[in-house]
Coordinates of C-alpha atoms in Angstrom, one line a residue:
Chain A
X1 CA -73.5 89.4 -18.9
X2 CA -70.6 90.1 -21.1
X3 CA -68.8 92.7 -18.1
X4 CA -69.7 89.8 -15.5
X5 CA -67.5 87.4 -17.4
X6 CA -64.6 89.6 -18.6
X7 CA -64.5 90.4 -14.5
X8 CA -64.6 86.7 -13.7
X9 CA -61.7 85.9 -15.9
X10 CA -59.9 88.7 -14.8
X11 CA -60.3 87.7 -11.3
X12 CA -59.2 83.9 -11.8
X13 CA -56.1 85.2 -14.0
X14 CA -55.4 87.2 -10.2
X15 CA -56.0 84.5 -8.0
X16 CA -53.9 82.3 -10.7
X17 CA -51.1 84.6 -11.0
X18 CA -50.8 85.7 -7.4
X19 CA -51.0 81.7 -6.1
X20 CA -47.9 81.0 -7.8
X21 CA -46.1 84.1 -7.0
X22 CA -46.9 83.2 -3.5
X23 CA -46.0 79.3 -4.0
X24 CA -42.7 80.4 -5.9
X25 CA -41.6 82.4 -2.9
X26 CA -42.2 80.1 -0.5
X27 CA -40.2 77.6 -2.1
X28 CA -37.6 79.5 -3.2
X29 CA -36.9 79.5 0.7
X30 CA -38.0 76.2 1.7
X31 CA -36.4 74.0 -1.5
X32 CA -33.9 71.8 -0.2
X33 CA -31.6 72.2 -3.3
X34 CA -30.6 75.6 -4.3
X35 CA -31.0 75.7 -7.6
X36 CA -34.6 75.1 -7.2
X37 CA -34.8 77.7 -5.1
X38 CA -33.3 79.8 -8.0
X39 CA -35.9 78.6 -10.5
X40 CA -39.0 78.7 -7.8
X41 CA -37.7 82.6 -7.8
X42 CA -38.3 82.8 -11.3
X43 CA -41.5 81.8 -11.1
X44 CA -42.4 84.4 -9.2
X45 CA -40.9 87.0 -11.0
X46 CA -42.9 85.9 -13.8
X47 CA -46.1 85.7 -11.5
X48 CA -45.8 89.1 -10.7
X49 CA -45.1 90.0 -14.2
X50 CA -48.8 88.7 -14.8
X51 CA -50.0 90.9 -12.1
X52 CA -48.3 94.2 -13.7
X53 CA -50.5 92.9 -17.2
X54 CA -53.8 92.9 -15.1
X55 CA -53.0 96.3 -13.6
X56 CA -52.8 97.7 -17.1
X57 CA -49.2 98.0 -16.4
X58 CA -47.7 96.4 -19.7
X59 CA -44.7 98.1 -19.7
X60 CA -43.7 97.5 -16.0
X61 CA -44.6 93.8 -16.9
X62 CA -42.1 93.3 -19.8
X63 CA -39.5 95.7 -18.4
X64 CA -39.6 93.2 -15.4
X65 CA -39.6 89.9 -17.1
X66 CA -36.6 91.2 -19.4
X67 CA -34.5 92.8 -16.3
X68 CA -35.1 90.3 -13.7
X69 CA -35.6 87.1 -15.6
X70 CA -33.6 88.0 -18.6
X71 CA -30.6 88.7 -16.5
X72 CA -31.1 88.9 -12.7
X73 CA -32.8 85.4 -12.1
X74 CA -30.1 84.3 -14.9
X75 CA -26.9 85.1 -13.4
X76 CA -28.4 83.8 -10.1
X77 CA -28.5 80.6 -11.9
X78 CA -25.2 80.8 -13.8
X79 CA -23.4 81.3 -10.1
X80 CA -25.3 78.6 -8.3
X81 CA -25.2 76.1 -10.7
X82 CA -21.1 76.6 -10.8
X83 CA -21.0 76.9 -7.1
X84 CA -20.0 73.4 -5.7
X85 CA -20.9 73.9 -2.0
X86 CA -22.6 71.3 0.7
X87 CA -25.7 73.4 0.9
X88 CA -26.5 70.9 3.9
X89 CA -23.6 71.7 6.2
X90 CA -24.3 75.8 5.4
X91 CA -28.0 75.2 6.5
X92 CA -27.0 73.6 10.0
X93 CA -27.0 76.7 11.7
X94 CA -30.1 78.5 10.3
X95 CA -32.1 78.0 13.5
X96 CA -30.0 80.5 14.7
X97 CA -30.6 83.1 12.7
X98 CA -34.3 82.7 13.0
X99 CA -35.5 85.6 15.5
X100 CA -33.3 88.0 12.9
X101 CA -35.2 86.8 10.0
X102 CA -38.6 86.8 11.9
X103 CA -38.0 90.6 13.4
X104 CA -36.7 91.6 9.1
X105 CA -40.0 89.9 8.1
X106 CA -42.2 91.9 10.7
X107 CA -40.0 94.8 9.6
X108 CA -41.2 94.5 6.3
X109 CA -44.8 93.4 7.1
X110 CA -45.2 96.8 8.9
X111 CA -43.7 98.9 6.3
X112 CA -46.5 97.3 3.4
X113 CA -49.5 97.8 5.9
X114 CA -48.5 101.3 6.2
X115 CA -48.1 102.0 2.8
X116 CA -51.3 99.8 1.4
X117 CA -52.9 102.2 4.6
X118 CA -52.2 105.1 2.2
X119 CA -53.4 104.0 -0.8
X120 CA -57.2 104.4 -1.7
X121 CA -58.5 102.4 -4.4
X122 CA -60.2 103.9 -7.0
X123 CA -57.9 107.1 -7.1
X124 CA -55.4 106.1 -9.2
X125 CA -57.5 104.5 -11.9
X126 CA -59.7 107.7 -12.0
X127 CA -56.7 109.8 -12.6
X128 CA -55.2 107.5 -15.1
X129 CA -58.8 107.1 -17.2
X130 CA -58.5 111.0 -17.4
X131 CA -55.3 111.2 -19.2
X132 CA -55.4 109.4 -22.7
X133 CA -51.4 108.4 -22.5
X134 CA -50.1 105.2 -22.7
X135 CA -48.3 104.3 -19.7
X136 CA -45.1 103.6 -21.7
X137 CA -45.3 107.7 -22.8
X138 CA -46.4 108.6 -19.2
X139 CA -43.2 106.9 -17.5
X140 CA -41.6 108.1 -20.1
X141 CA -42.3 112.0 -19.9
X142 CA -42.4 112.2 -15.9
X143 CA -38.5 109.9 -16.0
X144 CA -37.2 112.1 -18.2
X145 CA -38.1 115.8 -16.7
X146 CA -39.3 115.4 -13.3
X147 CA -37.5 112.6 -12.4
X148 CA -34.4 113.2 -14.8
X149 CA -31.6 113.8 -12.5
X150 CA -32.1 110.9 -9.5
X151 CA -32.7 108.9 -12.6
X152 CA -29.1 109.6 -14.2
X153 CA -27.5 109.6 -10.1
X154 CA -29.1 105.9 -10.3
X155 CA -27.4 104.8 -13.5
X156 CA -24.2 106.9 -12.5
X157 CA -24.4 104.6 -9.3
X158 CA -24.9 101.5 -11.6
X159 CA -21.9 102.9 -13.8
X160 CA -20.2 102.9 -10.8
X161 CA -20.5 99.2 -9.6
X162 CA -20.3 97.8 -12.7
X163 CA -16.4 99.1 -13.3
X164 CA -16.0 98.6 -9.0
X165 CA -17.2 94.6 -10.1
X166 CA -14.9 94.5 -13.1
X167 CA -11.9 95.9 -11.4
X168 CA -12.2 93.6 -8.6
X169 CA -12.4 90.6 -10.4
X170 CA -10.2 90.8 -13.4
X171 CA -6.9 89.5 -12.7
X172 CA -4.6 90.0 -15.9
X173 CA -3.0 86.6 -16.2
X174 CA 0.7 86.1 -17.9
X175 CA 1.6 82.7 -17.4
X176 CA -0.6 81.5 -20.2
X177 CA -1.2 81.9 -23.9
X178 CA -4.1 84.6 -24.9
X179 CA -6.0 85.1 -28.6
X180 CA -3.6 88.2 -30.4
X181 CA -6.7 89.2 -32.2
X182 CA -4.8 91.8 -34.1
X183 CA -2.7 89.5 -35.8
X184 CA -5.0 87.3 -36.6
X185 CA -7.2 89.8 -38.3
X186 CA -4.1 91.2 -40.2
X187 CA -3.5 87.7 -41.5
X188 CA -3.9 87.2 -45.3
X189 CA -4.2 84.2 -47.8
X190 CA -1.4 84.5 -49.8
X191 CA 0.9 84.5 -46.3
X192 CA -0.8 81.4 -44.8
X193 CA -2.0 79.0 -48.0
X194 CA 0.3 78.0 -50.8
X195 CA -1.0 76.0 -53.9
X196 CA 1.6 73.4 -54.7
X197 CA 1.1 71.7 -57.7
X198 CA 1.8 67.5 -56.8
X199 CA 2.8 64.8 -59.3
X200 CA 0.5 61.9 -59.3
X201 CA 2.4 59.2 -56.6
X202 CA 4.7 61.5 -55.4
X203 CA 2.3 63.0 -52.7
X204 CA 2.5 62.3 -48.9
Chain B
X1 CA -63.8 87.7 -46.1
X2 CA -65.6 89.9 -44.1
X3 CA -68.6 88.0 -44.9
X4 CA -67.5 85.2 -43.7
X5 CA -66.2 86.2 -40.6
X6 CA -69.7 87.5 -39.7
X7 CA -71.6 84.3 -40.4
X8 CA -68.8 82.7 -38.4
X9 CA -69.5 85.1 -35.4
X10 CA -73.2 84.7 -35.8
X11 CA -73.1 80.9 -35.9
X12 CA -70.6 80.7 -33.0
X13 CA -72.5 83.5 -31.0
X14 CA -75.5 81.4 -31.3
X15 CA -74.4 78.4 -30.2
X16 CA -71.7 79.2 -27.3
X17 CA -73.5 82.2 -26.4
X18 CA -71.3 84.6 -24.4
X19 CA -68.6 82.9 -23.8
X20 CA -67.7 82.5 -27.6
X21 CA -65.8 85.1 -27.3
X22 CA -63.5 83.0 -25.7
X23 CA -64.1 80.3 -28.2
X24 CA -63.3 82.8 -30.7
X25 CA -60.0 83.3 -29.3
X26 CA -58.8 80.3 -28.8
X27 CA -59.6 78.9 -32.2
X28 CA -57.8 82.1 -33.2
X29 CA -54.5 80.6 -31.4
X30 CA -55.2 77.4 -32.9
X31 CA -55.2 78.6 -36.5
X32 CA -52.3 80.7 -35.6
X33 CA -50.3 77.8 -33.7
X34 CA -51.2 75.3 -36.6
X35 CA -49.6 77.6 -39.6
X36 CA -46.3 78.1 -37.3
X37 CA -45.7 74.2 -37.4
X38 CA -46.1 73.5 -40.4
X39 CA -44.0 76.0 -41.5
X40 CA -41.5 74.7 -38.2
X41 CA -42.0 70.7 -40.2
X42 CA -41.2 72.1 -43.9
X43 CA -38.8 74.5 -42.8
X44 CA -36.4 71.4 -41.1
X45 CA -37.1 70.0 -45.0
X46 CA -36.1 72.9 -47.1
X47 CA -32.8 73.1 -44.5
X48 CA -32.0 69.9 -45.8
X49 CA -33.1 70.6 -49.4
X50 CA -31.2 73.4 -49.9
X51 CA -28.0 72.9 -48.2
X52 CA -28.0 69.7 -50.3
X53 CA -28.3 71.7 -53.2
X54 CA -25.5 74.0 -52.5
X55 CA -23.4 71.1 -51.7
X56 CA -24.4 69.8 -55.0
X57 CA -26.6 66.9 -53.5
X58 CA -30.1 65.8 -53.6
X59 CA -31.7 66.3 -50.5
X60 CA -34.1 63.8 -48.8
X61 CA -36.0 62.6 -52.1
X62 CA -37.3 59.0 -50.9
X63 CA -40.4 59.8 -48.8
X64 CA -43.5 61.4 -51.1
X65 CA -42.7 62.8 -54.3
X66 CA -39.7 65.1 -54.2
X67 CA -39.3 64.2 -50.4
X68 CA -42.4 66.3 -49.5
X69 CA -43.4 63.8 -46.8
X70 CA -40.2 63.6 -45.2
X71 CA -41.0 65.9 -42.3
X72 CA -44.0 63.7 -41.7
X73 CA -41.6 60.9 -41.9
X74 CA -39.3 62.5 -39.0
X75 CA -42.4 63.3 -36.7
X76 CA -43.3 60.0 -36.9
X77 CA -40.1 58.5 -36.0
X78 CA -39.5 60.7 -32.8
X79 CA -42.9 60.5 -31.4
X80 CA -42.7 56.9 -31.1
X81 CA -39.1 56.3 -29.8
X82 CA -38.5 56.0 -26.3
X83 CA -37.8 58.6 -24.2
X84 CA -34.9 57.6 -22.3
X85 CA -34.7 59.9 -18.8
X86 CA -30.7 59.4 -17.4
X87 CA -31.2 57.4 -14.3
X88 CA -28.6 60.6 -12.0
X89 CA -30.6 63.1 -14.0
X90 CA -33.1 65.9 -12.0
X91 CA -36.1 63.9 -13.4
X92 CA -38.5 67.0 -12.9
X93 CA -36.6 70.0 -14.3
X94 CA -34.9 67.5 -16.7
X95 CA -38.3 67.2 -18.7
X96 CA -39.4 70.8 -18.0
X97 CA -36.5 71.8 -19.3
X98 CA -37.3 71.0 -23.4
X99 CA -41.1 72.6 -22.8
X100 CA -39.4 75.7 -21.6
X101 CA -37.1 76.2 -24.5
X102 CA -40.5 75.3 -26.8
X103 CA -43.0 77.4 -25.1
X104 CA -41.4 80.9 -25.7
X105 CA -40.5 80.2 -29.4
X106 CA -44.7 79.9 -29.9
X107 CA -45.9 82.6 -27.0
X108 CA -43.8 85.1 -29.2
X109 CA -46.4 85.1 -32.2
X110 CA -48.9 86.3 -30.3
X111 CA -48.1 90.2 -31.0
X112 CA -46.9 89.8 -34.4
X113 CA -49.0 91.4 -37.1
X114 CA -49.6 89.6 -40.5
X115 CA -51.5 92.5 -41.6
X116 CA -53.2 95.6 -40.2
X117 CA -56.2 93.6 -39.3
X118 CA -54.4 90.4 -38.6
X119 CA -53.0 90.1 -35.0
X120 CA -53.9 88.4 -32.6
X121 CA -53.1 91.1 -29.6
X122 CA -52.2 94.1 -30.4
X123 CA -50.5 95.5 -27.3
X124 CA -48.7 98.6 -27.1
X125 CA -45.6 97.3 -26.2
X126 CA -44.9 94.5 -28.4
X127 CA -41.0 94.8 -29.5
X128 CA -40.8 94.7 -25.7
X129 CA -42.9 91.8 -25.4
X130 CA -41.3 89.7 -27.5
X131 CA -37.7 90.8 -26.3
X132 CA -38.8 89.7 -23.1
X133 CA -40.3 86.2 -24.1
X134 CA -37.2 85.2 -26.4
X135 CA -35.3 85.9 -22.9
X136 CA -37.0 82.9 -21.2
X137 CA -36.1 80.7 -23.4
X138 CA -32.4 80.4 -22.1
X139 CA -34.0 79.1 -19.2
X140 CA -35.0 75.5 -20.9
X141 CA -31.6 75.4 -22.1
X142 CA -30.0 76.4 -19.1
X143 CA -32.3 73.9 -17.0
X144 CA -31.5 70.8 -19.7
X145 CA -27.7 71.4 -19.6
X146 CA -27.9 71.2 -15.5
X147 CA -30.5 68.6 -14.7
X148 CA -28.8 66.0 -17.2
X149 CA -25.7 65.9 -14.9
X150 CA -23.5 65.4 -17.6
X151 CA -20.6 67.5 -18.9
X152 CA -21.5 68.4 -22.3
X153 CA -24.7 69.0 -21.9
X154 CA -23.7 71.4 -19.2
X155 CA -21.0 73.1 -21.0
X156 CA -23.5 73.0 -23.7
X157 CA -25.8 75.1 -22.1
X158 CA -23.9 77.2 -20.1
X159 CA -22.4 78.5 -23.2
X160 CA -25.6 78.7 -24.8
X161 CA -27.1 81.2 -21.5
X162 CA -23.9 83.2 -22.0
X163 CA -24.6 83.2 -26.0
X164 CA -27.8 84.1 -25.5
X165 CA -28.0 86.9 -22.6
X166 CA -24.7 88.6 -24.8
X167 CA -26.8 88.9 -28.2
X168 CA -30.0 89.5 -26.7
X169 CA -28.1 92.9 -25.9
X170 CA -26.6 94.2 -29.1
X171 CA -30.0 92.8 -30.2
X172 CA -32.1 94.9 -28.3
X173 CA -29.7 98.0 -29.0
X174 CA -30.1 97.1 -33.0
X175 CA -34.1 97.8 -32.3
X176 CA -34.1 101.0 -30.6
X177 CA -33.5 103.2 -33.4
X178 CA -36.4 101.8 -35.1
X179 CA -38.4 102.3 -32.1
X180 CA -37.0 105.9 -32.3
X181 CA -37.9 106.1 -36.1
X182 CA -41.6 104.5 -35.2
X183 CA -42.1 106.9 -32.3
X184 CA -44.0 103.8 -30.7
X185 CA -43.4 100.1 -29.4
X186 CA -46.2 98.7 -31.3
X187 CA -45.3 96.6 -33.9
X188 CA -48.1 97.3 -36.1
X189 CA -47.5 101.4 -35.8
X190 CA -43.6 100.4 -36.4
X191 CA -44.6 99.2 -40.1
X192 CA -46.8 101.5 -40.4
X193 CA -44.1 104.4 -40.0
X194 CA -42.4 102.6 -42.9
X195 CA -44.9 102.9 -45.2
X196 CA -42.8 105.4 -47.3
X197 CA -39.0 104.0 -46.9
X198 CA -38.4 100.7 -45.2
X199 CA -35.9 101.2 -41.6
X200 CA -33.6 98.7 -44.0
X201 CA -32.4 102.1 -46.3
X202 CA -31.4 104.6 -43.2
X203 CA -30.4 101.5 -40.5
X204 CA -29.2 99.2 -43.2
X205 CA -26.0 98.9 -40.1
X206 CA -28.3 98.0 -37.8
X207 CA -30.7 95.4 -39.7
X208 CA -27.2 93.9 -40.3
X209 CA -26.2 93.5 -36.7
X210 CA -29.3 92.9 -36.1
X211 CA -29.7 89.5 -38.7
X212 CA -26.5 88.8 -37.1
X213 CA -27.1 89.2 -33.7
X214 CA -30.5 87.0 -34.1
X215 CA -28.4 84.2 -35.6
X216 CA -25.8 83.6 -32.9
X217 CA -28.9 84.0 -30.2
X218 CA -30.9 81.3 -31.5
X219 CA -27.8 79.0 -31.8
X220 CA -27.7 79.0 -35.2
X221 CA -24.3 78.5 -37.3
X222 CA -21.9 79.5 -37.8
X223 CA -22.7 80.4 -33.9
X224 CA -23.8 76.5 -32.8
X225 CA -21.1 76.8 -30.2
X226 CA -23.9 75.5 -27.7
X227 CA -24.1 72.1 -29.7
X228 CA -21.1 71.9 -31.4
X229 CA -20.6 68.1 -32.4
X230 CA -17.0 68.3 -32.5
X231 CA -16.4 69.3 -28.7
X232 CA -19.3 68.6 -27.1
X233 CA -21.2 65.7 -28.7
X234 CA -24.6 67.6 -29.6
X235 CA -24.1 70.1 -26.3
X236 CA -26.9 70.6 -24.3
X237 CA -29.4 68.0 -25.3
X238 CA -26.9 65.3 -26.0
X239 CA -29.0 63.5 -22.8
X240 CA -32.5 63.8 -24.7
X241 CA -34.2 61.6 -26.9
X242 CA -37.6 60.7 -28.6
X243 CA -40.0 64.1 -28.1
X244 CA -38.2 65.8 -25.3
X245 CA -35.1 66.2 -28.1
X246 CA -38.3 67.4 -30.7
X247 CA -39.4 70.0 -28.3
X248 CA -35.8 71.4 -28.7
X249 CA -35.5 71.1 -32.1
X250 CA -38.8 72.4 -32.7
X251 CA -38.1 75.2 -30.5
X252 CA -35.1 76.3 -32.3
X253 CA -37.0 76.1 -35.8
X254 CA -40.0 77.9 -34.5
X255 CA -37.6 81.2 -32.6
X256 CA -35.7 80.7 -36.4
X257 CA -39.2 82.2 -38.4
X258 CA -40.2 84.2 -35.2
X259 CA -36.7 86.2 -35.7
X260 CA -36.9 86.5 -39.0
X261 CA -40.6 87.9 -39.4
X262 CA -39.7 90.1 -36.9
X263 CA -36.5 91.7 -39.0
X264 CA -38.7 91.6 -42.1
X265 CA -41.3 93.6 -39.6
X266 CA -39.0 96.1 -38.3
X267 CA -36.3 96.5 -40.9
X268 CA -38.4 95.6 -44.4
X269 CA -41.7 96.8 -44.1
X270 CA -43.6 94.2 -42.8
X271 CA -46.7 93.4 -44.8
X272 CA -46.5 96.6 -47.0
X273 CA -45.0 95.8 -50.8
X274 CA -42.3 97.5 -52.0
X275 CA -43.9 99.5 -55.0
X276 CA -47.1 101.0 -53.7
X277 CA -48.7 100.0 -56.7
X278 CA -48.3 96.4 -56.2
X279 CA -50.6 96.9 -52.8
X280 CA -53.6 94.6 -54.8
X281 CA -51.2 91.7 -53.5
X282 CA -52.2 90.8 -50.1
X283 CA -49.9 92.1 -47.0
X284 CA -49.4 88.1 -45.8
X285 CA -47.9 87.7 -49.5
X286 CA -44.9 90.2 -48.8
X287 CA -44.3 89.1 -45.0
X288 CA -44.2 85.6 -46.1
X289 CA -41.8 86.5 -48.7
X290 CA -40.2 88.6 -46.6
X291 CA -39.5 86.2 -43.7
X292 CA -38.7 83.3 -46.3
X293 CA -35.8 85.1 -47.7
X294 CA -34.5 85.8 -44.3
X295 CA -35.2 82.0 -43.3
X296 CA -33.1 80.9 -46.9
X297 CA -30.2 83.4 -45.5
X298 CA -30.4 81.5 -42.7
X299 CA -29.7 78.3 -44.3
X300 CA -27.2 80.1 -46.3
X301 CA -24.8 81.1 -44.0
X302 CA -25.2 77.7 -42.4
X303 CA -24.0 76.4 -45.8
X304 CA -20.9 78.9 -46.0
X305 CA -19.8 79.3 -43.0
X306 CA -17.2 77.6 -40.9
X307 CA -17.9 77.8 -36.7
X308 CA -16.7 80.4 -35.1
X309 CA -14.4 80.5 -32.4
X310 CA -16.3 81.2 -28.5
X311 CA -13.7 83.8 -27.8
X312 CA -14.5 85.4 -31.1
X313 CA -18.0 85.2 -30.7
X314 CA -18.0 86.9 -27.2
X315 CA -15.6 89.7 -28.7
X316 CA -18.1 90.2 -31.5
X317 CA -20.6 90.6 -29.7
X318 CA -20.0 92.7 -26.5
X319 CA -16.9 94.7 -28.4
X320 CA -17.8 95.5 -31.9
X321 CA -21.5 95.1 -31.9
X322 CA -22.6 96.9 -28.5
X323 CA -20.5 100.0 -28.9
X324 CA -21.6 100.5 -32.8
X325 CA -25.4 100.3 -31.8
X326 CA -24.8 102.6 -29.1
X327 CA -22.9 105.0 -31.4
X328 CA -25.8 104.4 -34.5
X329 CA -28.5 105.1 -31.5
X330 CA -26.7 108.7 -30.9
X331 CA -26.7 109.5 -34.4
X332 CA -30.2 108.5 -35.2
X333 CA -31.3 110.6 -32.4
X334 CA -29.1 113.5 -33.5
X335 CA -30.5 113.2 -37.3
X336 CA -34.0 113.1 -35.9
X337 CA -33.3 116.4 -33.9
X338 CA -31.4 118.2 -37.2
X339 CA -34.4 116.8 -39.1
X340 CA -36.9 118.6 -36.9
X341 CA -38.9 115.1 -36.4
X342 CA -38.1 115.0 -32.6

């Protein structure tokens, strides 16, 4: 009785979480305004996130809310809630691009059929009841000797952007005044205050 | 106690059968969830209490004796105002918006341990957990500033997203030499591993940057840049009113203790006291005390300080802060190695 219900629960928490993963990503491309789009894609990253806890995959789960909504989805939002654009005039020719889209969606349809092909259920939670390792210390131990060195390429790449990014955007200004924070940390009291004593009336 | 408990499961086993387990947990959250606000109501009290005192004032004294009904007062009043929704606003996100900022501030309790038995879930990643839960609550903020279509509020908030994704860094960076020190990411096994120094004595830089780096992310002065009165009316929920404006407030008050219980659990030992022959007190004693001297800090540096500059703030955190973590990281790994503990 008791298994029956913890499997129950654990399968409406699925249906739950994978419903609004789905209904996020549709209307992340179907909302009119985009930065409901933004926020439907949120949703879905945190959908998913509940998908990783069901799969016993904490770690992937908190990883992903922190990196994608913590910052991804976040910067996402920062941009397209600056962006001042007609959203309506850029849409006018998206009927055109819509054999491209369909042929990259069959693309990627293919690819997950072959892959989910390979994959035999059951395997993989055998394998991972036999070894008494959290998964945090298991992804752990294979990143940092198996997998060390295309893990350090990938930050290296990451390194790589990020100062590529910076350079490209910073533009040192000189026409207007900046913060000296030097000299304002070398400033002291006795150069910046004086105590002057006032006689009563004589003030102002 | 443990007596108790066992007639309680007994009783509630006979009369919900097998899905009290699921009673069970719920009333769990509800005990849990009640404690928080009341300590959320009293803490907006003893704010006002004790910056009064240090400004040589009173305090609220009218309501109750000594003002102790003054939070009650204050509920009252913004449950029944009106909530006014601005007619250009985004009606939907506008009122998600304060729920969102409110939500995460209470979801975060879930993994934090009063004592070794008392937690509600005990997951193996919980520093992570609640890193990624205080991340979401920009989010509310974020939303409120935008769907109020107003300037302040939006130059409220987007300062407030900037504030918060630039802290939540060095923040993160202050906790991963305790995580280092603890060997784990549970929170319980990181006060466990303190049982004989607290992290406070060999990261005392870090708890600092830490306490630091928690003020400025929940908005806090002398880091209230988001709502600062003088340039932007009250910021990002200058549009809200009545409960949507509570659900912020409370929100803020609510990720205030959640912050501070976890410093007191990473840095200061959590429930353990600090003389081990004092251990007849019980472990929620020291964490309340713990957390409540953090919370009166708090308060203090709210009563001290003047606002900073944004400039300064961003400066802080991404030039002084970041690169000091990273550097205290590399030397608590290379005194764990010389050690022989790694």
């Amino acid at each position: 009785m008791m298994a029956s219900v913890a499997s129950l629960v654990q399968s409406f928490a699925f249906y739950l979480f994978a419903g609004m993963a789905v209904l996020g990503a549709v209307l992340v491309v179907a909302a009119r305004n985009p930065v409901h789009s933004v926020l439907s894609l949120v949703l879905t990253f945190f959908s998913t996130a509940g998908l990783f806890v069901l799969l016993g995959a904490e770690f992937m789960a908190a990883v992903l809310v922190m990196v994608y909504m913590g910052a991804v989805a976040m910067l996402f939002l920062f941009v397209v809630m600056l962006l001042d654009v007609d959203f309506d005039t850029l849409r006018q020719g998206a009927a055109d691009h819509l054999p491209m889209g369909l042929a990259v969606g069959f693309a990627i349809l293919v690819e997950l059929v072959v892959i989910m092909a390979g994959i035999h259920p059951g395997e993989g939670a055998a394998h991972a009841a036999a070894v008494p390792v959290s998964n945090t210390m298991a992804i752990g131990k294979v990143l940092y000797t198996q997998y060390l060195y295309p893990f350090e390429a990938a930050s290296l790449i990451l390194l790589v952007a990020m100062i590529g990014a910076i350079g490209l955007t910073q533009r040192v200004r000189r026409d207007i005044r900046r913060q000296k924070v030097c000299e304002q940390i070398a400033r002291r009291r006795d150069e910046a205050v004086e105590l002057k004593e006032v006689a009563p009336g004589q003030g102002a | 106690m443990n007596d108790i408990l066992r007639v309680v499961h007994e009783l509630g086993g006979g009369l919900f059968g097998f899905v009290w387990p699921g009673v069970w947990t719920v009333v769990k959250i509800a005990i849990l969830l009640g404690i928080v606000m009341f300590c959320v109501t009293y803490l907006t009290l003893a704010e006002r209490k004790i910056i009064g005192w240090m400004q040589i004032r009173m305090g609220p004294n009218r309501v109750g004796p000594l003002g102790l009904l003054q939070p009650l007062a204050d509920a009252v009043k913004l449950f029944f105002k009106e909530t006014l929704i601005p007619s250009k606003s985004e009606k939907l996100v506008f009122i998600l918006a304060p729920a969102l900022t409110f939500i995460p501030a209470l979801l975060g309790w879930a993994v934090i341990p009063f004592s070794p038995e008392l937690v509600l879930a005990d997951i193996n990643v919980g520093v992570l957990y609640v890193l990624a839960i205080s991340s979401m609550g920009a989010y509310g903020i974020l939303m409120s500033g935008w769907a109020s279509n107003a300037r302040y509020s939006f130059l409220g908030s987007v300062r407030s997203a900037s504030q918060m994704i630039s802290y939540e860094v060095s923040m993160g960076f202050t906790i991963i030499p305790v995580v280092m020190l603890a060997g784990s990411l549970n929170l319980k096994e990181i006060v466990l591993s303190q049982t004989d120094l607290w992290n406070v004595v060999p990261l005392f830089p870090m708890f600092f940057i830490y306490f630091i780096s928690v003020v400025a992310e929940t908005n806090r002065a002398p880091f209230d840049l988001p709502e600062a009165e003088s340039e932007l009316v009250s910021g990002f929920n200058t549009e809200y009113s009545a409960m949507t404006f509570g659900m912020f407030f409370m929100g803020e008050y609510a990720n205030m203790i959640l912050v501070s219980t976890m410093g007191s659990i990473l840095f200061l030992g959590g429930w353990l006291p600090p003389l081990p022959f004092l251990s007849f007190i019980p472990g929620i004693f020291w964490l309340a005390l713990k957390t409540g001297f953090l919370l009166f800090v708090f308060l203090w540096i709210r009563a001290t300080f003047p606002r900073y500059r944004y400039d300064q703030l961003m400066r802080l955190g991404w030039k002084v802060f970041l690169p000091f973590s990273l550097l205290w990281i590399f030397l608590t790994g290379a005194a764990l190695h010389l050690l022989g503990k790694a």
